[in-house]
XYZ file of C-alpha atoms in Angstrom:
356
model
C 275.567 155.711 40.052
C 276.765 152.861 39.455
C 278.124 152.582 42.905
C 274.952 152.165 44.362
C 273.628 148.225 45.351
C 270.228 149.193 46.307
C 266.988 150.633 43.593
C 265.745 154.065 44.334
C 262.563 153.424 45.244
C 264.278 149.465 48.017
C 262.840 151.460 51.147
C 259.910 152.338 49.560
C 259.001 149.213 48.947
C 260.277 147.703 51.725
C 258.231 150.514 53.843
C 261.071 152.041 55.988
C 260.564 155.180 57.599
C 263.676 157.470 56.736
C 264.394 160.609 58.155
C 268.167 161.683 56.707
C 270.199 164.318 57.236
C 269.886 163.762 61.152
C 272.538 162.597 64.061
C 270.989 160.185 67.217
C 272.903 162.071 70.245
C 272.319 159.561 72.997
C 270.275 156.814 72.618
C 268.069 155.797 75.873
C 267.095 152.294 77.496
C 264.762 152.865 79.988
C 262.783 154.787 78.030
C 264.189 152.785 75.042
C 264.119 156.267 72.739
C 266.671 157.257 70.361
C 267.027 160.465 70.768
C 267.938 163.256 67.806
C 270.222 166.542 66.817
C 267.243 168.756 66.729
C 265.827 167.474 70.011
C 262.974 164.582 69.031
C 263.246 161.012 70.158
C 262.480 158.085 68.913
C 260.912 154.900 70.198
C 261.886 152.067 69.321
C 261.333 147.941 70.737
C 263.903 146.507 68.839
C 266.527 148.256 67.857
C 269.950 148.669 65.192
C 273.219 150.530 65.738
C 275.475 149.669 62.816
C 276.953 152.908 62.719
C 280.175 151.497 60.459
C 283.328 153.682 61.254
C 285.343 156.347 61.013
C 289.232 158.047 59.236
C 292.130 157.470 61.747
C 293.552 160.381 61.348
C 296.815 159.677 63.493
C 298.084 163.706 65.454
C 300.770 164.632 63.917
C 302.842 168.120 64.263
C 301.925 170.063 62.157
C 299.031 168.878 60.190
C 297.272 171.708 61.154
C 299.295 173.087 58.680
C 299.154 171.551 55.381
C 296.889 172.642 51.942
C 294.828 169.945 51.004
C 294.752 167.346 52.945
C 292.212 164.533 52.631
C 290.567 160.936 53.541
C 289.354 158.988 51.535
C 286.322 156.492 52.800
C 283.124 158.002 50.904
C 282.588 159.471 47.838
C 282.001 162.562 49.380
C 285.953 162.219 49.799
C 286.292 161.280 46.208
C 284.882 163.998 44.263
C 286.575 166.929 46.738
C 290.028 165.257 46.361
C 289.355 165.063 41.859
C 288.468 168.586 42.842
C 292.043 169.414 44.169
C 294.143 167.523 41.768
C 295.942 167.815 38.318
C 298.063 167.013 36.643
C 301.739 168.328 37.494
C 300.174 168.014 41.645
C 302.874 166.012 44.349
C 300.515 163.394 45.488
C 301.484 162.191 48.884
C 299.124 159.507 50.529
C 300.132 157.907 53.778
C 299.030 154.212 55.003
C 300.293 151.739 52.470
C 296.880 149.822 53.117
C 293.498 148.646 51.401
C 292.922 152.436 51.620
C 296.369 154.283 50.909
C 296.568 151.953 47.434
C 292.774 151.700 46.071
C 292.950 155.070 46.528
C 297.134 155.481 44.149
C 295.286 153.631 41.832
C 292.212 155.436 41.257
C 294.368 159.376 40.737
C 297.941 158.107 38.932
C 296.222 158.534 35.709
C 295.693 161.915 36.675
C 299.147 164.214 38.817
C 302.208 163.951 37.770
C 303.512 161.887 41.234
C 302.651 159.943 44.514
C 304.763 159.021 47.266
C 303.663 156.440 49.695
C 304.697 156.010 53.164
C 303.825 153.196 55.927
C 305.511 152.461 59.299
C 304.731 148.676 58.464
C 308.117 147.064 56.103
C 305.587 145.831 53.973
C 301.987 146.783 52.039
C 298.939 145.516 52.787
C 301.082 144.382 55.851
C 297.025 143.503 57.394
C 296.554 140.656 54.799
C 299.701 139.772 52.661
C 303.142 138.112 54.040
C 306.238 139.714 53.174
C 306.484 137.356 49.883
C 302.913 138.111 47.994
C 303.317 141.993 49.416
C 306.430 141.978 47.715
C 304.641 141.073 43.985
C 301.715 143.173 44.339
C 304.855 146.142 45.502
C 306.852 145.529 42.291
C 303.277 145.588 40.130
C 302.286 148.800 41.422
C 305.533 150.633 41.193
C 305.277 149.654 37.800
C 303.019 152.059 36.982
C 305.014 154.835 38.602
C 303.706 155.001 42.660
C 306.624 155.729 44.787
C 306.800 153.549 48.255
C 308.583 154.787 51.131
C 308.643 152.024 53.517
C 309.837 151.788 57.583
C 309.365 154.998 58.552
C 306.472 158.005 59.549
C 306.123 161.259 59.399
C 307.377 162.983 62.492
C 305.896 166.445 61.689
C 304.643 168.566 58.980
C 306.007 171.624 57.515
C 303.259 173.819 54.748
C 303.620 170.967 52.218
C 306.539 169.673 53.247
C 306.843 166.209 55.142
C 309.816 165.276 57.635
C 310.378 161.413 57.749
C 311.532 159.389 61.027
C 313.730 158.352 58.609
C 315.533 162.138 57.920
C 313.852 162.086 54.151
C 311.888 165.213 53.959
C 309.043 165.116 51.072
C 307.598 168.050 49.398
C 303.338 167.336 48.270
C 300.756 169.246 46.417
C 298.000 167.582 48.074
C 297.917 165.146 51.301
C 295.729 162.346 51.386
C 295.724 160.179 53.916
C 295.016 156.570 55.082
C 296.363 155.323 58.285
C 293.223 153.533 59.189
C 289.749 152.862 60.663
C 287.623 153.516 64.188
C 285.135 151.660 64.986
C 282.249 154.619 65.549
C 281.300 152.635 69.454
C 280.411 155.890 71.808
C 276.727 155.804 71.003
C 276.662 152.344 73.243
C 279.458 153.080 75.130
C 278.184 156.004 76.288
C 275.125 154.193 78.564
C 277.322 151.472 79.731
C 277.627 148.336 76.980
C 280.576 145.831 76.766
C 282.491 147.226 74.031
C 286.210 146.397 72.828
C 287.601 147.692 69.920
C 284.014 147.883 68.459
C 280.586 146.531 69.812
C 280.261 143.352 71.882
C 277.589 140.785 70.374
C 276.397 136.922 71.046
C 275.441 135.251 68.605
C 271.992 137.065 67.527
C 274.065 139.923 67.133
C 272.682 141.459 70.492
C 274.297 143.669 72.442
C 275.242 143.716 76.522
C 272.039 145.922 76.010
C 269.032 143.595 76.381
C 266.642 144.568 72.392
C 269.654 146.256 71.109
C 271.756 144.891 68.284
C 274.550 146.134 66.198
C 275.952 144.961 62.645
C 278.873 146.311 60.387
C 282.572 148.027 61.018
C 281.210 148.980 64.703
C 281.291 145.710 65.700
C 283.692 142.674 67.080
C 282.517 139.467 65.795
C 284.815 135.906 67.094
C 286.726 134.637 64.328
C 286.307 130.947 63.445
C 289.907 130.880 61.785
C 292.096 132.121 64.646
C 289.435 131.691 67.358
C 288.802 135.381 68.413
C 287.051 137.740 69.296
C 288.017 140.494 66.848
C 287.244 143.530 64.595
C 286.348 142.679 60.742
C 285.206 145.924 58.683
C 284.107 143.910 55.791
C 281.325 144.240 53.874
C 280.251 140.289 53.886
C 280.059 139.647 57.352
C 278.452 143.340 57.659
C 275.909 141.715 55.594
C 274.925 138.792 57.047
C 274.936 140.427 60.106
C 271.939 142.213 59.227
C 270.764 139.361 58.695
C 271.392 137.823 60.848
C 270.003 141.077 63.400
C 267.279 141.550 61.199
C 266.011 138.450 61.186
C 266.134 138.117 65.511
C 264.218 141.957 65.936
C 261.633 140.742 63.819
C 261.424 137.308 66.463
C 262.845 134.714 64.321
C 265.611 132.878 65.242
C 269.271 133.211 63.573
C 272.541 132.322 64.383
C 276.294 134.022 62.885
C 279.005 131.912 63.926
C 280.937 132.098 59.869
C 282.990 134.707 59.998
C 286.735 134.974 58.776
C 289.287 137.870 57.507
C 288.481 137.724 53.732
C 289.501 141.231 50.694
C 288.511 139.418 47.514
C 290.980 143.583 45.781
C 292.483 144.283 42.769
C 295.369 145.963 41.649
C 296.531 147.869 37.973
C 294.995 144.562 37.403
C 296.483 142.150 39.125
C 293.670 140.490 41.500
C 293.853 139.144 44.936
C 291.493 137.087 47.345
C 293.188 136.810 51.389
C 291.049 135.149 54.216
C 291.362 133.222 57.060
C 294.396 133.640 59.513
C 297.463 132.894 59.077
C 298.693 130.774 60.959
C 300.511 126.852 61.245
C 302.032 125.411 57.646
C 301.910 125.989 54.414
C 301.933 125.300 51.100
C 303.307 128.168 48.436
C 303.498 127.785 45.080
C 304.587 131.382 42.822
C 305.474 131.585 38.655
C 304.033 133.710 35.921
C 303.251 136.026 37.825
C 300.359 134.298 40.431
C 301.360 132.977 44.264
C 299.164 131.293 46.214
C 299.641 130.264 50.179
C 297.921 127.644 52.688
C 297.912 127.392 55.945
C 297.123 124.895 57.092
C 296.353 123.723 61.113
C 295.674 120.586 63.670
C 294.009 119.250 60.227
C 291.825 122.594 59.131
C 292.762 124.770 56.849
C 292.991 128.589 58.886
C 294.375 130.838 55.782
C 294.894 131.348 51.558
C 297.116 133.757 49.581
C 296.122 134.009 46.861
C 297.965 136.825 43.835
C 296.862 136.513 39.737
C 294.411 133.300 39.293
C 292.121 133.306 41.334
C 289.729 130.977 40.182
C 288.106 128.985 43.099
C 289.139 130.636 45.772
C 285.598 130.594 46.788
C 286.336 126.269 47.571
C 289.540 127.311 50.102
C 286.955 130.367 51.611
C 284.063 127.296 51.864
C 287.179 124.918 53.233
C 287.624 127.862 56.308
C 284.474 128.131 56.932
C 282.390 124.844 57.258
C 285.860 123.918 59.309
C 285.429 121.275 56.668
C 288.704 118.199 58.402
C 291.435 118.120 55.969
C 290.875 114.154 56.235
C 287.694 114.215 54.264
C 288.672 115.513 51.190
C 291.585 114.862 48.646
C 293.714 117.568 49.813
C 295.942 116.120 47.346
C 294.609 117.950 44.896
C 292.330 120.661 46.466
C 295.130 123.152 47.285
C 296.770 122.533 43.072
C 293.770 122.584 41.626
C 290.801 123.706 43.703
C 287.354 121.951 42.937
C 284.286 120.421 43.692
C 285.236 117.419 43.180
C 287.927 116.981 46.183
C 284.931 116.408 47.772
C 282.417 113.899 48.721
C 278.776 113.318 47.357
C 277.778 113.949 49.978
C 279.319 117.607 50.283
C 279.108 118.305 47.267
C 274.918 118.227 46.928
C 274.999 120.685 50.014
C 277.031 123.088 48.764
C 275.539 122.372 45.200
C 271.808 122.871 47.068
C 270.833 119.119 47.148
C 270.496 118.128 50.442
C 270.681 120.200 53.373
C 272.856 119.745 56.653
C-alpha cells in the first residue's frame, strides 16, 4: 500500500478502461488491432507499447536442482522470498548490481548469512568506478554481507554452488539478480526496428506508424555519450510516457534529454550517479563522502556522489541542458553546487521566472 504512486481511483478519474489479467499475444498493424490471449481483438488508432523488462536468468548447469530459487523484481517476488527465509537461512545472491544489493539490504536482518557473487571485479559495476565501489562495498560488509567477485557459478548441485574460482558455497535460498532484458517481442514480431530495446524517434514513435513505445522496453539517445542505449530508469520512463501520450493525443512533444541516472542508498549510505564517465576528472574524497565529476569538450558529462549528495540536481541539470562550463562559475560549482554560480538569466529559467 505504501508503494503506490497512483490513488486507487486513478483510472476511473482519467476515464481509462482497464483490462486486467489478460495478455496481448499479437499486434496486427494492418487491421490496427491487438489480439488478447482469450481471443478478443481490440482496435486502436494509436497504440503505446510499455511492456517493461523481465528478469534475465543466465543458463547454469543444474539450476533446476535448486530448491528455493527466486528473482527479485516484483512485489510478488519479495513476498515469496519473505516466506522462504528464516533467521538461520544462508542466502546466496547472484549479482552485485542494484537489484542484488537492494535484496541484500532488505533481508540482512532477517537471515543468518548473505553471500553475493558477481562476475565483475567490483560491485555496482554499471554505475560505479573502482574507488566508489570499494567505498560502498566496505560499508555494506559492515552489516555482515560477504562478497565473492570476479567469479561466477559454473554449476549447481542441489543447494550447492560450484564457482569458477574453485570455491563451493552451500546455501538454503538462492536469489538470481543478474539483470533484466527489455520485453521487445510484440514489436519485433511485426517487423519493428529493435536493437537491445525497441527503437523510437524523438516523438517516441516506433518504426511502425501509429505505434509508440516508452519505458524499460525501449532504447533512448543518451545525450551524455551520444549513443543509443537502454536506460531502464523510472524518471526516463515517466518522461517518455508523457511525451508519447501528448503525441498520441494530437499534440507535439519531443524527448531528447535522456541520461543514465540513479539515486539510491544501501544501509543508510546514499549515492547519486548520472551521465557518462568520460573525459577529465575532478575528485573529492573525505570523511565518508566521495565526489567525482567528468568533463569533456567543455561540458559536464557525468558524476558520482556518495554520502553527501546535497544539490546533486545542479550537476544533473548541467548534463541534461549541455550547459557550456565557460558560461558558469565551474570552479565554484564543482566544490559547492549552487545556482548562484549560474548567470542571472539561467537562474530565472531554473526558478521559473522565464521560459526558454
